[in-house]
Short mmCIF file of C-alpha atoms in Angstrom, two decimals:
data_model
loop_
_atom_site.label_atom_id
_atom_site.label_comp_id
_atom_site.label_asym_id
_atom_site.label_seq_id
_atom_site.Cartn_x
_atom_site.Cartn_y
_atom_site.Cartn_z
CA MET A 1 126.42 81.70 112.73
CA GLN A 2 129.91 81.77 114.13
CA LEU A 3 131.10 84.86 115.96
CA GLY A 4 134.28 85.02 113.85
CA ARG A 5 132.23 85.02 110.65
CA ILE A 6 129.98 87.79 111.95
CA LEU A 7 132.81 90.02 113.14
CA GLY A 8 135.07 89.20 110.19
CA GLY A 9 132.84 91.01 107.71
CA ALA A 10 132.28 94.13 109.80
CA LEU A 11 132.66 97.37 107.91
CA ARG A 12 134.98 98.83 110.52
CA ALA A 13 137.59 96.25 109.51
CA ARG A 14 137.50 97.58 105.92
CA ALA A 15 137.46 101.30 106.69
CA ARG A 16 140.33 103.52 105.64
CA GLY A 17 140.86 107.27 105.92
CA VAL A 18 137.91 109.34 107.11
CA ASP A 19 135.69 106.24 107.01
CA ARG A 20 137.41 104.98 110.17
CA TRP A 21 135.35 107.57 112.07
CA LEU A 22 131.93 106.42 110.84
CA GLY A 23 131.13 104.55 114.05
CA LEU A 24 131.72 107.67 116.13
CA VAL A 25 129.81 109.81 113.63
CA LEU A 26 126.81 107.49 113.92
CA LEU A 27 127.06 107.51 117.70
CA ALA A 28 127.14 111.32 117.69
CA ALA A 29 124.12 111.32 115.36
CA LEU A 30 122.23 109.11 117.83
CA VAL A 31 123.00 111.47 120.74
CA LEU A 32 122.01 114.50 118.65
CA LEU A 33 118.81 112.74 117.60
CA ALA A 34 117.84 112.20 121.23
CA PHE A 35 118.50 115.85 122.08
CA GLY A 36 116.74 117.02 118.92
CA LEU A 37 113.62 115.05 119.73
CA PHE A 38 113.25 116.36 123.28
CA LEU A 39 114.54 119.95 123.16
CA PRO A 40 112.07 122.68 122.22
CA ALA A 41 111.56 122.68 118.45
CA ILE A 42 108.77 125.16 117.81
CA GLU A 43 107.39 128.02 119.86
CA ILE A 44 103.92 129.25 119.00
CA THR A 45 103.01 132.68 120.33
CA SER A 46 99.32 133.47 120.65
CA LEU A 47 97.90 136.92 121.20
CA PHE A 48 101.42 138.39 121.23
CA PHE A 49 102.19 137.26 124.79
CA LEU A 50 101.12 133.66 125.37
CA GLY A 51 103.90 131.34 124.22
CA ARG A 52 103.90 127.59 124.03
CA GLU A 53 106.90 125.43 123.11
CA PHE A 54 106.75 121.99 121.53
CA SER A 55 109.49 119.44 121.14
CA LEU A 56 109.32 117.15 118.14
CA PHE A 57 108.44 114.33 120.53
CA ASP A 58 105.59 116.40 122.00
CA GLY A 59 104.40 117.27 118.51
CA VAL A 60 104.20 113.63 117.49
CA PHE A 61 102.26 112.54 120.56
CA SER A 62 99.99 115.59 120.47
CA PHE A 63 98.47 114.10 117.31
CA PHE A 64 97.62 110.94 119.23
CA ALA A 65 96.11 112.94 122.09
CA ALA A 66 94.02 114.93 119.59
CA GLY A 67 92.78 111.76 117.90
CA ASP A 68 94.66 112.44 114.64
CA TYR A 69 95.87 108.87 114.35
CA PHE A 70 97.01 109.02 110.73
CA LEU A 71 99.22 112.05 111.42
CA PHE A 72 100.44 110.37 114.60
CA VAL A 73 101.55 107.23 112.74
CA VAL A 74 103.18 109.15 109.87
CA THR A 75 105.12 111.49 112.15
CA LEU A 76 106.01 108.70 114.60
CA VAL A 77 107.50 106.63 111.80
CA PHE A 78 109.41 109.43 110.06
CA THR A 79 110.42 111.47 113.10
CA ILE A 80 111.24 108.88 115.76
CA LEU A 81 111.28 105.30 114.47
CA PHE A 82 113.01 105.61 111.09
CA PRO A 83 115.87 107.92 112.15
CA THR A 84 116.52 105.76 115.22
CA PHE A 85 116.40 102.53 113.21
CA LYS A 86 118.68 103.99 110.52
CA ILE A 87 121.35 104.99 113.02
CA LEU A 88 121.14 101.78 115.07
CA ALA A 89 121.24 99.60 111.94
CA GLY A 90 124.26 101.58 110.75
CA LEU A 91 126.00 101.03 114.09
CA VAL A 92 125.27 97.29 114.05
CA LEU A 93 126.49 96.95 110.48
CA TRP A 94 129.55 99.03 111.29
CA HIS A 95 130.56 97.00 114.35
CA ALA A 96 129.32 93.46 114.01
CA ALA A 97 127.31 92.40 111.01
CA ASP A 98 128.63 90.28 108.17
CA VAL A 99 128.33 92.73 105.30
CA SER A 100 129.51 90.18 102.79
CA ASN A 101 125.99 88.75 102.66
CA ARG A 102 123.42 90.31 100.36
CA PHE A 103 120.94 91.28 103.11
CA ALA A 104 123.34 93.68 104.82
CA GLY A 105 124.28 95.37 101.55
CA THR A 106 120.64 95.63 100.49
CA LEU A 107 119.69 97.05 103.89
CA LEU A 108 122.43 99.67 103.68
CA ASP A 109 121.40 100.64 100.14
CA ALA A 110 117.75 100.92 101.22
CA LEU A 111 118.65 103.01 104.27
CA ALA A 112 120.84 105.30 102.18
CA ALA A 113 118.04 105.79 99.64
CA ALA A 114 115.33 106.31 102.28
CA SER A 115 117.51 108.75 104.21
CA LYS A 116 116.85 111.35 101.56
CA TRP A 117 113.29 111.59 102.87
CA SER A 118 114.26 112.01 106.54
CA MET A 119 114.07 115.80 106.62
CA LEU A 120 110.52 115.79 105.33
CA ASP A 121 109.14 115.01 108.78
CA VAL A 122 110.55 118.22 110.29
CA PHE A 123 108.54 120.24 107.83
CA ILE A 124 105.44 118.09 108.24
CA ILE A 125 105.49 118.57 112.00
CA ALA A 126 106.07 122.30 111.68
CA LEU A 127 103.18 122.73 109.26
CA VAL A 128 100.75 120.49 111.10
CA VAL A 129 101.51 122.00 114.51
CA LEU A 130 100.95 125.43 113.03
CA ALA A 131 97.71 124.33 111.40
CA ALA A 132 96.41 122.39 114.41
CA ASP A 133 97.40 124.81 117.16
CA GLY A 134 97.59 127.99 115.15
CA ARG A 135 93.96 128.97 115.33
CA LEU A 136 94.82 132.07 117.37
CA PHE A 137 98.53 132.24 116.79
CA SER A 138 100.32 135.39 115.83
CA GLY A 139 103.80 133.95 115.39
CA ALA A 140 105.86 130.81 115.32
CA ASP A 141 109.60 130.42 115.84
CA ILE A 142 111.92 127.51 115.19
CA ARG A 143 113.91 126.48 118.26
CA VAL A 144 117.13 124.58 118.84
CA GLY A 145 115.47 121.14 118.74
CA VAL A 146 114.81 121.42 115.00
CA VAL A 147 118.39 122.51 114.34
CA ILE A 148 119.90 119.64 116.36
CA PHE A 149 117.48 117.12 114.84
CA SER A 150 118.38 118.37 111.36
CA ILE A 151 122.11 118.06 112.06
CA SER A 152 121.55 114.50 113.27
CA VAL A 153 119.62 113.60 110.13
CA VAL A 154 122.23 115.14 107.82
CA ILE A 155 125.25 113.48 109.43
CA SER A 156 123.52 110.11 109.81
CA THR A 157 122.45 110.26 106.15
CA TRP A 158 126.04 110.98 105.13
CA ALA A 159 127.40 108.20 107.37
CA VAL A 160 124.91 105.57 106.14
CA ARG A 161 125.70 106.53 102.54
CA ARG A 162 129.43 106.08 103.28
CA LEU A 163 128.69 102.69 104.87
CA SER A 164 126.76 101.67 101.76
CA LEU A 165 129.66 102.67 99.51
CA LEU A 166 132.14 100.91 101.80
CA ALA A 167 130.07 97.70 101.73
CA ARG A 168 129.84 97.85 97.94
CA ALA A 169 133.57 98.47 97.59
CA GLY A 170 134.27 95.29 99.53
CA GLU A 171 132.04 93.11 97.35
CA GLY A 172 134.42 92.84 94.45
CA PRO A 173 133.41 91.20 91.20
CA ALA A 174 130.64 88.65 91.51
#
């Protein structure tokens, strides 16, 4: 493929209005995702004075350490891999990919549709951590990691949906 052909169909070349900021929005979503994964997400307090904080990243890999491989794979895919892939694919399609081909448009449509399920993993992790480690717990609190992760998911879902609409708008009649 020629470089001119690849760059010529980039979505950023078609963007008008607020859509011109989609690249920066996706970049901000990626930074927020990284912070959201590693900042404390849940604090479990046992016996009223023993507290333990988990990041989403810790929660995912605690399943592996405990031998809960199914939960590990599910949470790894929906908490770390899918959100990262969605944002990176959006950035590539925004900056460099030829969106006039069917694969790019189909990928954007699939990402936009699958993004609706992205928040499910936050609740899965919260419930499973509470069930797995909550044998003696007396309280659990949501921390900043969940909030930042949620913001990342919401803005990346919006941005990928806008990219999908932008790609479709440029198709024209077939």
